[in-house]
Coordinates of C-alpha atoms in Angstrom, one line a residue:
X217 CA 49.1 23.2 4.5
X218 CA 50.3 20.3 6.9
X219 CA 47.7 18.1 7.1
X220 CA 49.9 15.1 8.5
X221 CA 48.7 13.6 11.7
X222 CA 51.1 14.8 14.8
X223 CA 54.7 12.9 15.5
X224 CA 54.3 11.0 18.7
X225 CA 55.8 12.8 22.1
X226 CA 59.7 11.6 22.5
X227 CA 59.5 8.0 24.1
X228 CA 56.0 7.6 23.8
X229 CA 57.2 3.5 24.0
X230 CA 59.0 4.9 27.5
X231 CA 55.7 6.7 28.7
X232 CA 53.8 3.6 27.8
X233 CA 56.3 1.0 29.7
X234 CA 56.2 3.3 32.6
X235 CA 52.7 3.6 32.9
X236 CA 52.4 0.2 33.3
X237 CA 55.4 -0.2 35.6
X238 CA 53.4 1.9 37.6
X239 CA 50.0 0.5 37.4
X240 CA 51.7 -3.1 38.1
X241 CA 53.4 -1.0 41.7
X242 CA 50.2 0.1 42.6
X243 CA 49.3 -3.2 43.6
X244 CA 51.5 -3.2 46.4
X245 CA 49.2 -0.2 47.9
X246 CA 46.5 -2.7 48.6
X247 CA 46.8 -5.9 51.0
X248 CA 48.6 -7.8 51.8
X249 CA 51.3 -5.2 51.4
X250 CA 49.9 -2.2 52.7
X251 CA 51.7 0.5 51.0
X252 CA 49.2 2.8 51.0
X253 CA 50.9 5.3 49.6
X254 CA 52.0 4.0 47.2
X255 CA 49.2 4.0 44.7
X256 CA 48.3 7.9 45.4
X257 CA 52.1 8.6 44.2
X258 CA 51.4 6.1 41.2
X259 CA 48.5 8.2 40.0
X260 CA 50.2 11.5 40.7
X261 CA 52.7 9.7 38.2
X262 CA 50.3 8.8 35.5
X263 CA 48.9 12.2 35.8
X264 CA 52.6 13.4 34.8
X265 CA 53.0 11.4 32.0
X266 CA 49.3 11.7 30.8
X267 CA 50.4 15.5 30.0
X268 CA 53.2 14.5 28.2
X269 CA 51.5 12.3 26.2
X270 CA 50.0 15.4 24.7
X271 CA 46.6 14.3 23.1
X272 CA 43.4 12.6 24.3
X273 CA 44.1 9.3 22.1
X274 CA 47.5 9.1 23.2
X275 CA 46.3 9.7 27.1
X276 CA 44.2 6.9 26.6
X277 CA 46.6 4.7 25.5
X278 CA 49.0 5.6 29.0
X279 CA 45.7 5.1 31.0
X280 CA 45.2 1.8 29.3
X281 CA 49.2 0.8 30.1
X282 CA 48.3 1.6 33.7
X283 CA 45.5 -0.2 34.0
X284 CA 46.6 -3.5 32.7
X285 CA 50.0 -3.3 34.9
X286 CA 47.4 -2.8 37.6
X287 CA 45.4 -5.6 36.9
X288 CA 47.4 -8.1 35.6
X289 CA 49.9 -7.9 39.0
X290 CA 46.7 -7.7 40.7
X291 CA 43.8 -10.0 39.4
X292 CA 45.8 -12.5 38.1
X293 CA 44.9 -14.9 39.9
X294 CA 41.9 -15.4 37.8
X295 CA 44.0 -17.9 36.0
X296 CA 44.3 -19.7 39.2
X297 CA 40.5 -20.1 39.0
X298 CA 40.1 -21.3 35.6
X299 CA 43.2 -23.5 34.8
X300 CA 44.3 -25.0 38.2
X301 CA 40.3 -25.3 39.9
X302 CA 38.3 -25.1 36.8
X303 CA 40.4 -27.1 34.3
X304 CA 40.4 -24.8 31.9
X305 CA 44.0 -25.4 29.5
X306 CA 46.6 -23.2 30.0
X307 CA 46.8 -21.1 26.7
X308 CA 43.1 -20.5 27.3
X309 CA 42.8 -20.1 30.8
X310 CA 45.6 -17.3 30.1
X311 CA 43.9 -15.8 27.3
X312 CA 40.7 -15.7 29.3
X313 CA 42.6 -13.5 32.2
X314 CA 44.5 -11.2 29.6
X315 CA 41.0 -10.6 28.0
X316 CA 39.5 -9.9 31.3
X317 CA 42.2 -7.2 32.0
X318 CA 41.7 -5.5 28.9
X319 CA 38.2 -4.9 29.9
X320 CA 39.1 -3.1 33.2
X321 CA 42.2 -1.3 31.7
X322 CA 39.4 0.1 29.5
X323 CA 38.4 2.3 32.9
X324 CA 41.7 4.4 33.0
X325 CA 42.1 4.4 29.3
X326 CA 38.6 6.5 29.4
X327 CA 39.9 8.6 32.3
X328 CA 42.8 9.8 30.5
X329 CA 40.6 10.4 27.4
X330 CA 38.4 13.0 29.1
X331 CA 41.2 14.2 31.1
X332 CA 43.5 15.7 28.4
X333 CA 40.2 16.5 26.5
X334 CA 39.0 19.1 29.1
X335 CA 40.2 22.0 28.9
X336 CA 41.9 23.4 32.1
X337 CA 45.7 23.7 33.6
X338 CA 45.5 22.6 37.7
X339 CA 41.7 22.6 37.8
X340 CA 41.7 19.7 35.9
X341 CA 44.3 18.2 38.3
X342 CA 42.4 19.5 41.7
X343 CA 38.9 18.9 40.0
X344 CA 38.0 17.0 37.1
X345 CA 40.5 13.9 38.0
X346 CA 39.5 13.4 41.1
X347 CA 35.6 13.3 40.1
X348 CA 36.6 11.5 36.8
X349 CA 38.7 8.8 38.0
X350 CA 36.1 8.0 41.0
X351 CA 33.3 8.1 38.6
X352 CA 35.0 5.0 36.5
X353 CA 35.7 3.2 39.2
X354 CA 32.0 3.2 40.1
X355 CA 30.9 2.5 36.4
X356 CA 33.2 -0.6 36.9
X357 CA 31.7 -1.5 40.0
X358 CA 28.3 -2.3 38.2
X359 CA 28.7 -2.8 34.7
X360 CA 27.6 -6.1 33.8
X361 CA 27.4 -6.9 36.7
X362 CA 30.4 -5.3 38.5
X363 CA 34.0 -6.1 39.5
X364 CA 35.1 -3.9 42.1
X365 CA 38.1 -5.2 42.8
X366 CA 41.2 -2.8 43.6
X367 CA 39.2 0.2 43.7
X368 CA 41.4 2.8 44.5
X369 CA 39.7 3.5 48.2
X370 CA 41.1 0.1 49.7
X371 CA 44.2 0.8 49.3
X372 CA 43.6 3.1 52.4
X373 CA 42.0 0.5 54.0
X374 CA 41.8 0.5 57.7
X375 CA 45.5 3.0 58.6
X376 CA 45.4 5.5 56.5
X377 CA 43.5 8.8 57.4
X378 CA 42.0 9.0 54.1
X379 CA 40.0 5.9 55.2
X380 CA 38.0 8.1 57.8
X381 CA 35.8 9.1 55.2
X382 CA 34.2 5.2 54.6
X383 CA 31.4 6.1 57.1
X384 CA 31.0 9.2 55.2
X385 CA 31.0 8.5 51.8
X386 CA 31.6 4.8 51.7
X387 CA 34.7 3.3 49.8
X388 CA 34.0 5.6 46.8
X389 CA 34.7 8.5 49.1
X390 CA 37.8 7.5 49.8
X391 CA 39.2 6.4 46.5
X392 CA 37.8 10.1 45.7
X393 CA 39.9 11.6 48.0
X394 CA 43.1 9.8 47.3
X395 CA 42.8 10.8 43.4
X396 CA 42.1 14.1 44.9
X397 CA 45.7 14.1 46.8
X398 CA 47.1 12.6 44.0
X399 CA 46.4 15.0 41.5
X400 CA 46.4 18.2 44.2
X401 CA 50.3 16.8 44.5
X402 CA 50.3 16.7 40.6
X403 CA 49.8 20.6 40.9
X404 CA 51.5 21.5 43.2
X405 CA 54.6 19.7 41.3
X406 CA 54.1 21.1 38.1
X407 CA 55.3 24.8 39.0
X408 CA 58.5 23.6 40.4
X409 CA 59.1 21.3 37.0
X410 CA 58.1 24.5 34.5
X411 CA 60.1 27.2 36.8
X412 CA 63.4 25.3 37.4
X413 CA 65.6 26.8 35.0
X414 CA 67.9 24.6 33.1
X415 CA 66.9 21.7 36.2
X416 CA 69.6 23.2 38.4
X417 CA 70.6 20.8 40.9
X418 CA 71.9 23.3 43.6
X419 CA 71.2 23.1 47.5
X420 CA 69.5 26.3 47.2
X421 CA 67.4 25.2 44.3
X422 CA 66.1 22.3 46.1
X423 CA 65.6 24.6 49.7
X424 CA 63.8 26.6 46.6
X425 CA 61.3 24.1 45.3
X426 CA 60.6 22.5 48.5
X427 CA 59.4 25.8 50.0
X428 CA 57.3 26.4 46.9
X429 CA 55.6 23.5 47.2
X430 CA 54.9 24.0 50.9
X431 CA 53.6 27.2 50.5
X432 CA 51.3 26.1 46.9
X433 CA 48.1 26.5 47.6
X434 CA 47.9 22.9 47.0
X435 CA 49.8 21.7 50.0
X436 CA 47.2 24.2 51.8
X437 CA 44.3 22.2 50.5
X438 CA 46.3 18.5 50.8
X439 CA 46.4 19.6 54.8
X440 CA 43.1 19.9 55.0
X441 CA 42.2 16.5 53.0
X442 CA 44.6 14.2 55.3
X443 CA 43.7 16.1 58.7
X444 CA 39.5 16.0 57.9
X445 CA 40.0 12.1 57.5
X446 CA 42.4 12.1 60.5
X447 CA 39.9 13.9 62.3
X448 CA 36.4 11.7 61.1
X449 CA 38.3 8.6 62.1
X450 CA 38.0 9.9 65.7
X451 CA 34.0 9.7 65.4
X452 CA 32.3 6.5 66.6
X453 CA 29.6 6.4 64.1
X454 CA 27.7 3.7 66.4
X455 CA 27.5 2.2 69.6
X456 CA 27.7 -1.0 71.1
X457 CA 24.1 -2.4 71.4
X458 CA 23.3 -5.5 74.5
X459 CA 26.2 -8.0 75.7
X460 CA 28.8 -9.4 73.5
X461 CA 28.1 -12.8 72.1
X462 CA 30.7 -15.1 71.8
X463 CA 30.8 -16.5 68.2
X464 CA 33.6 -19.2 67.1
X465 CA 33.9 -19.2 63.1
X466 CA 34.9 -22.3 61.3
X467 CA 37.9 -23.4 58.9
X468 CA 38.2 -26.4 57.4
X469 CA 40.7 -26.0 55.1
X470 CA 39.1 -28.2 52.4
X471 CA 41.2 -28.5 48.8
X472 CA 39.0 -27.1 46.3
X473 CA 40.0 -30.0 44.2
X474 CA 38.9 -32.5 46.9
X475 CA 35.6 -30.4 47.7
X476 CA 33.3 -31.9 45.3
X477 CA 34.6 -35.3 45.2
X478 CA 31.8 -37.9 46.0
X479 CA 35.0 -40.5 48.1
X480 CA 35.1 -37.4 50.2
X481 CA 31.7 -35.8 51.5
X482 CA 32.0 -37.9 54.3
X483 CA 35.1 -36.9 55.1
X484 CA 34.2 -33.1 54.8
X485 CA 31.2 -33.6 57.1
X486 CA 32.7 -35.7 59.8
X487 CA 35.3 -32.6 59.2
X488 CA 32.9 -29.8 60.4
X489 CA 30.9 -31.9 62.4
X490 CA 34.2 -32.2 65.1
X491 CA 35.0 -28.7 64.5
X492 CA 31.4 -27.7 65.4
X493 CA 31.2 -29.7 68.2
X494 CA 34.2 -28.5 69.5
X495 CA 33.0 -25.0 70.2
X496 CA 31.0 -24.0 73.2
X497 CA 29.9 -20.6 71.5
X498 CA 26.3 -19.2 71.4
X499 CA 26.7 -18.7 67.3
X500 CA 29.1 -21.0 65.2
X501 CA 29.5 -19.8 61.6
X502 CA 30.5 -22.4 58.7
X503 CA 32.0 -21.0 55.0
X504 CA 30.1 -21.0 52.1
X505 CA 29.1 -24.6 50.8
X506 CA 30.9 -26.1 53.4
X507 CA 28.6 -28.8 53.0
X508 CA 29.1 -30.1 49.6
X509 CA 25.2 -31.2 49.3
X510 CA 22.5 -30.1 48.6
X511 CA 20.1 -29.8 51.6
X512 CA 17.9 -32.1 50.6
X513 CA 20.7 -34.5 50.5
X514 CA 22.6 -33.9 54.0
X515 CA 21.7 -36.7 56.4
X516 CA 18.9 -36.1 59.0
X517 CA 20.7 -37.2 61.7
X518 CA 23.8 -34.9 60.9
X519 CA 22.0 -31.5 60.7
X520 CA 20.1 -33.1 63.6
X521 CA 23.0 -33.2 65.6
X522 CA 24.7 -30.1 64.4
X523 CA 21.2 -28.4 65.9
X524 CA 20.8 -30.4 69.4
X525 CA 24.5 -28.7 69.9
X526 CA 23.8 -25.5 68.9
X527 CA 20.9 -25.1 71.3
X528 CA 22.6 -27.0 74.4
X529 CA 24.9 -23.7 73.6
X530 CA 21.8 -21.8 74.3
X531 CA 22.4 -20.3 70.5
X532 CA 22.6 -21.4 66.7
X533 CA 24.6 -22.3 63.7
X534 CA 24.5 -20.9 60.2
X535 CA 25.8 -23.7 57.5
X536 CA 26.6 -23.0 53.9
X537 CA 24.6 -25.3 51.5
X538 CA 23.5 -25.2 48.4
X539 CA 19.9 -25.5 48.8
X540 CA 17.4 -27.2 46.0
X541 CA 13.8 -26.6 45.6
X542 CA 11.2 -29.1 44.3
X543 CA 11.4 -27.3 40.5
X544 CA 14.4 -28.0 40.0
X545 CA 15.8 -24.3 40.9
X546 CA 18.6 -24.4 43.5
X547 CA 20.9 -21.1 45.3
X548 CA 23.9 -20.5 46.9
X549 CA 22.0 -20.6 50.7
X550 CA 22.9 -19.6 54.4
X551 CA 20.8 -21.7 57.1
X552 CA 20.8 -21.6 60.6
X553 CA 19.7 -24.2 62.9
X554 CA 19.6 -24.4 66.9
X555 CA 17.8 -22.7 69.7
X556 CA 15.9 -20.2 67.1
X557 CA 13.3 -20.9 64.4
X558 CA 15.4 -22.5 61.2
X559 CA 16.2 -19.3 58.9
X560 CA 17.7 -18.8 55.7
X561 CA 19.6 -16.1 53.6
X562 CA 20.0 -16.9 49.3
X563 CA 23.1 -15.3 47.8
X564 CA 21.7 -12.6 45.5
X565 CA 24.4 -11.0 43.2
X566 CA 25.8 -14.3 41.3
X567 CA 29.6 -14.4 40.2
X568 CA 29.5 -14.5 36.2
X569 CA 30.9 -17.7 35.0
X570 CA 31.0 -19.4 38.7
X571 CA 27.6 -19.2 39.4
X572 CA 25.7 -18.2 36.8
X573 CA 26.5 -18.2 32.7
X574 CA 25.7 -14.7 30.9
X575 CA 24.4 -15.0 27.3
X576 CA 24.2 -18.8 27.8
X577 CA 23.5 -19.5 23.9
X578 CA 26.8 -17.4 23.3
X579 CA 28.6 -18.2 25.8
X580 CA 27.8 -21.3 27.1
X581 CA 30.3 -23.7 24.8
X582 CA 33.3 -21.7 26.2
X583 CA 31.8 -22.5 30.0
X584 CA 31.5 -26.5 29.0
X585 CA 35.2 -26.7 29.1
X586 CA 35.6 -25.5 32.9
X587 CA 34.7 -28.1 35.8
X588 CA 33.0 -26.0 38.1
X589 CA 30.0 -27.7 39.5
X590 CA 27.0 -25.8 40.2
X591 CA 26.9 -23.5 37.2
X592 CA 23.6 -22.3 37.0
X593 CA 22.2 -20.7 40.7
X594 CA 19.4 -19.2 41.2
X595 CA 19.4 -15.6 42.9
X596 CA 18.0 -14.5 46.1
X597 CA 15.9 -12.2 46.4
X598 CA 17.5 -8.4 46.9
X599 CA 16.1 -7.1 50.0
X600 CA 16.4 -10.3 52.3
X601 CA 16.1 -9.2 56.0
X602 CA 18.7 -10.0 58.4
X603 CA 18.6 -13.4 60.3
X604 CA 18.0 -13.2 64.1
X605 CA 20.1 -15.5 66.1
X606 CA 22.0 -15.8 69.4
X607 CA 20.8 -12.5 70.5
X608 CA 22.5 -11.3 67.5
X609 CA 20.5 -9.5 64.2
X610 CA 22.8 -11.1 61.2
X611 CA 23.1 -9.7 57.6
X612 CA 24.7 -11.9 55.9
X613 CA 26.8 -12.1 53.1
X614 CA 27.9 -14.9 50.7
X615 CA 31.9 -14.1 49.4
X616 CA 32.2 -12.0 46.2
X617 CA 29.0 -10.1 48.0
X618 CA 30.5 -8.3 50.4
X619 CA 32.8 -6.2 47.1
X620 CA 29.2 -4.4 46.9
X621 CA 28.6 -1.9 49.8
X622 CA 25.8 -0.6 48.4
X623 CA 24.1 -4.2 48.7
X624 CA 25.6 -5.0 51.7
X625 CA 23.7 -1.7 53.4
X626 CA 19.9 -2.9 52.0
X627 CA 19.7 -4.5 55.3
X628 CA 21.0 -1.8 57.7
X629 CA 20.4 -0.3 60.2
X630 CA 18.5 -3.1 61.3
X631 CA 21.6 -5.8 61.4
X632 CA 24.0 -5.0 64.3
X633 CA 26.5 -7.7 62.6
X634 CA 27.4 -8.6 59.7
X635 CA 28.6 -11.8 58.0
X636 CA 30.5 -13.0 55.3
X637 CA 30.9 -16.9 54.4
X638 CA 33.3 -17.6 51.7
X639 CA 35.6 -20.5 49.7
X640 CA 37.9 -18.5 48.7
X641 CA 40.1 -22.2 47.9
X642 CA 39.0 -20.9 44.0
X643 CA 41.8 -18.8 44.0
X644 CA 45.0 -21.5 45.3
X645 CA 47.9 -19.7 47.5
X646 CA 47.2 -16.3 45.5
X647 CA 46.7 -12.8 47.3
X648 CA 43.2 -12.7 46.3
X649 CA 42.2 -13.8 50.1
X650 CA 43.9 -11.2 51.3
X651 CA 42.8 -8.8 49.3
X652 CA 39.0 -9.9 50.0
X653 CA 39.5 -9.5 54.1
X654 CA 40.7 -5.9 52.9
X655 CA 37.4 -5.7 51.6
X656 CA 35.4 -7.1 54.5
X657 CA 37.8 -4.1 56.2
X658 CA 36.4 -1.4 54.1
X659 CA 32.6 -3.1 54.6
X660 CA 33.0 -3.1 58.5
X661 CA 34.5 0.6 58.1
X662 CA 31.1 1.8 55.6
X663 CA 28.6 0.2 58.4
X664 CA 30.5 0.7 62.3
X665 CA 29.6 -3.1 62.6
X666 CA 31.7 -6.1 63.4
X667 CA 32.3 -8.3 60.6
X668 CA 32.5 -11.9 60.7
X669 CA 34.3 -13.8 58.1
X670 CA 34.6 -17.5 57.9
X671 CA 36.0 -19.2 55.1
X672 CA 37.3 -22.7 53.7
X673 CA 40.9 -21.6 53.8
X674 CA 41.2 -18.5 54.7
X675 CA 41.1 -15.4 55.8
X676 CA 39.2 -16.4 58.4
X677 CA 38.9 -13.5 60.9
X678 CA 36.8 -11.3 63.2
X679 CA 36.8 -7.5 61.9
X680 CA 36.0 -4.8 64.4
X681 CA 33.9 -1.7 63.3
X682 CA 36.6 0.3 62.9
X683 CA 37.4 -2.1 60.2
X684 CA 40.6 -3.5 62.1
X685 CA 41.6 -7.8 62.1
X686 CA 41.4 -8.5 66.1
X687 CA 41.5 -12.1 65.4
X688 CA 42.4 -14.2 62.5
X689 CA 43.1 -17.9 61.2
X690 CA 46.4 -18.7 59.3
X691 CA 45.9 -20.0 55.8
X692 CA 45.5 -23.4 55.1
X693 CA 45.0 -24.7 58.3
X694 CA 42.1 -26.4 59.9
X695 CA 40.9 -23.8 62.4
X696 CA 38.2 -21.9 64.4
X697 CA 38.1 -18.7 65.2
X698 CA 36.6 -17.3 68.6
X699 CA 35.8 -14.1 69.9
X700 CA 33.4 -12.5 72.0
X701 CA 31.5 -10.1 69.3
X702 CA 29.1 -7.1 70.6
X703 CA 26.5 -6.2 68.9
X704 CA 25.9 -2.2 67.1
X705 CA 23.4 0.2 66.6
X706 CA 22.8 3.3 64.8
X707 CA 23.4 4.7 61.5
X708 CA 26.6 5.8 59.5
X709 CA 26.1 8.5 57.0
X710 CA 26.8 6.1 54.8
X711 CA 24.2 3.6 55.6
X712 CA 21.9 6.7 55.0
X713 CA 23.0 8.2 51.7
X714 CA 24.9 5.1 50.3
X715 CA 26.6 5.8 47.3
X716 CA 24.4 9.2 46.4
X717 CA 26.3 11.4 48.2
X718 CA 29.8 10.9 46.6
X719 CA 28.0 10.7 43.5
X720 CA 26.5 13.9 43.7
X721 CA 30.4 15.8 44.7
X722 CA 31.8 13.8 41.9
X723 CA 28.9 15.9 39.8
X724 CA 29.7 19.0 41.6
X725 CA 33.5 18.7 40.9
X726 CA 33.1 18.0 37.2
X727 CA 30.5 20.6 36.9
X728 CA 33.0 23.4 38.8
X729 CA 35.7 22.1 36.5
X730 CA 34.0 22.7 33.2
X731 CA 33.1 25.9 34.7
X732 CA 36.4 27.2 35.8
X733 CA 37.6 25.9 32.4
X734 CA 35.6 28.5 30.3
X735 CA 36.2 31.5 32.2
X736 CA 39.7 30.8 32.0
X737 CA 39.0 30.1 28.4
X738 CA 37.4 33.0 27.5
X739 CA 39.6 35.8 29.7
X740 CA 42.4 34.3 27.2

């Protein structure tokens, strides 16, 4: 008896190379590209060559292909981080980045593990994929501690009608029902591949093929996806709640390599302090840290003054400072100051490495070599209530926060706006800022509520509940940002069920797939 492990598929190296050439395209699905298609074809793709592959171990290892093209075109500019802001050396700070994609290649390389070891021709395609590949992506969303980051959902993010479902079943949903389109097109493909005989190339054929594909049940089902999200991005979810408050958000286009220089803290304040005063708005909004003191430390007479202006605009302003208590402990703070009583919100979900250092007795010699100040933050407490200012009810959101809906929704319904300060300088002239307003986009889309983003150098910009940019800051400029924002009210289903209900289909799909699989299994 043989008992030789199986030969390899023909250009298994091909399959492998491909899979990553598509995983690297994908990227261009998501800001500030906006082929949205784009990544749904990729993945109809993978799902292609994961069948050829022919094994579970061999899936895995085209899943894993695809998810580093992914995320090395698309997170690379981790490196920025580490080696150009953090001072990291080059080898390493490239190492670190490579390492880091391994990790989230890791997701597809499981997807296409348990794909080719159900059993199961389309349903798997229809059913199990879908539910599998959503499943991962939320695993990755929380696993020590989460990175969220091009989830498959905000690609769709605001245009496409698959991103009618965010109020629905929040950015989950939607990366659900793009895998769901990608592998419905996967089946309704595969028929025409198996029954073209000897790949004729004829007019007719093609007439042929194309007609069987419109009339697969498939295409039927592919309709019905599209239109439903279409149709749910007619819904408003909320409504507009009291007069619109005009709100002017703040840029100044700081050099994270200047930031934290001690020769220039006065020149950052005098900075913000002219761009502040500038503004006649009832709620002025600074970035994240955009004082580069702690509280304790900013002059008197400055936050004094910031104040006195605030409430001559009958209104308030919320600063970003790093705020330092008597023991020593210190966070990542929002405060606002002016016509109502001095509030505060404390970042609560920490960026590993930036602001806090996991396993510090293992880790912590590999930290010393970066030069990021503030290394060690405190977090605020998870169910902070939103701030109440300028006739406005605020949840706020400090930068790599806002990635979380789930988090973002612990103070809703009672916020009617929400907020997101950022420095998003960390990541130098990469498309990371873009791809962070996409997810501001998707957070505005989950809630029905204006969101207000105002960053060190960009994107600065005012996100309307339907998740669309209605005004926006170029990069790298000193800037403000003003727009008359109203208020909204009322619940998404979203805000109600949060990430249970796609969840719970995700469970339903699997367990109809595994179903399907053995009857099929046993009539055979």
């Amino acid at each position: 008896m043989n008992t030789s492990p199986p030969s390899p598929p023909p250009g298994l190296r091909a399959i492998l190379a491909g899979a990553f050439a598509l995983g690297a395209a994908s990227v261009l699905g998501f800001a500030p590209f906006g082929w949205f298609p784009l990544p749904i074809l990729a993945l109809a793709l993978l799902l292609g060559l994961w069948r050829r592959a022919g094994n579970p171990r061999r899936a895995a290892a085209v899943g894993f292909a695809f998810g580093l093209g992914l995320f090395v075109a698309g997170v690379s500019w981790v490196y920025v981080s580490l080696h150009e802001f953090g001072a990291m050396p080059a080898p390493l700070a490239a190492f670190a980045t490579l390492l880091f994609c391994v990790y989230l290649a890791a997701f597809p390389a499981a997807t296409g593990y348990c794909f080719m070891a159900a059993p199961g021709g389309s349903v798997k395609l229809a059913l199990l994929f879908p539910a599998a590949w959503t499943l991962a992506e939320w695993v990755r969303g929380w696993l020590f501690t989460g990175f969220p980051w091009l989830a498959l959902g905000y690609s769709q993010v605001p245009v496409s009608p698959l991103a009618g479902y965010a109020p629905v079943l929040g950015i989950y949903g939607v990366t659900l029902a793009a895998a769901a389109t990608a592998g419905l097109l996967a089946a309704a493909a595969s028929p025409l591949s198996e029954n073209d005989e000897g790949g004729r190339r004829s007019a007719e054929g093609g007439k042929t093929r194309i007609v069987s594909f419109l009339l697969h049940p498939s295409a039927f089902l592919l309709a019905v996806l599209w239109l439903g999200g279409w149709a749910l991005q007619q819904v408003e979810w909320t409504a507009p709640e009291g007069a619109p408050v005009r709100v002017s958000l703040l840029q100044g286009n700081v050099p994270q390599d200047l930031k934290w220089r001690p020769e220039r803290i006065g020149t950052t304040l005098e900075a913000y302090r002219q761009l502040a005063r500038s503004s006649s708005s009832r709620l002025i909004i600074l970035p994240e840290t955009a004082l580069p003191l702690f509280l304790d430390d900013v002059p008197g007479t400055y936050l004094g003054e910031l104040k006195a202006h605030a409430a001559q605009n009958r209104g308030d302003i919320l600063i970003g400072v790093p705020e330092r208590l008597p023991g020593g402990e210190y966070f990542n703070s929002v405060l606002s100051f002016g016509a109502s009583p001095t509030q505060r919100y404390r970042k609560s979900h920490l960026v590993p490495f930036g602001e806090f250092i996991p396993l510090r007795p293992l880790l912590g010699a590999i930290v010393a070599v970066l030069s990021i100040p503030l290394q060690d933050f405190s977090r605020g407490a998870p169910d902070q209530q939103p701030v109440r200012v300028a006739g406005l009810r605020v949840a706020i959101n400090v930068c790599y926060e806002d990635a979380f809906g789930e988090e973002i929704i612990r103070q809703l319904p009672a916020a009617n706006v929400l907020a997101n300060v950022s420095n998003v300088a960390w990541f130098g002239r990469s498309i990371a800022p873009q791809q962070h307003l996409q997810i501001s986009q998707a957070r505005a889309l989950e809630t029905g509520r204006y969101m207000l983003r105002a960053t060190n150098t960009g994107m600065t910009a005012v996100i309307d509940q339907r998740g669309r940019v209605v005004r926006r800051a170029p990069e790298f400029t000193r800037a403000i940002v003003t727009h008359d924002v109203p208020g909204h009210t009322g619940q998404t289903p979203y805000v109600r069920w949060g990430n249970y209900a796609v969840l719970a289909l995700c469970v339903a799909l699997l367990a109809a797939a595994v179903g399907i699989g053995r009857l099929r299994a046993r009539s055979e």
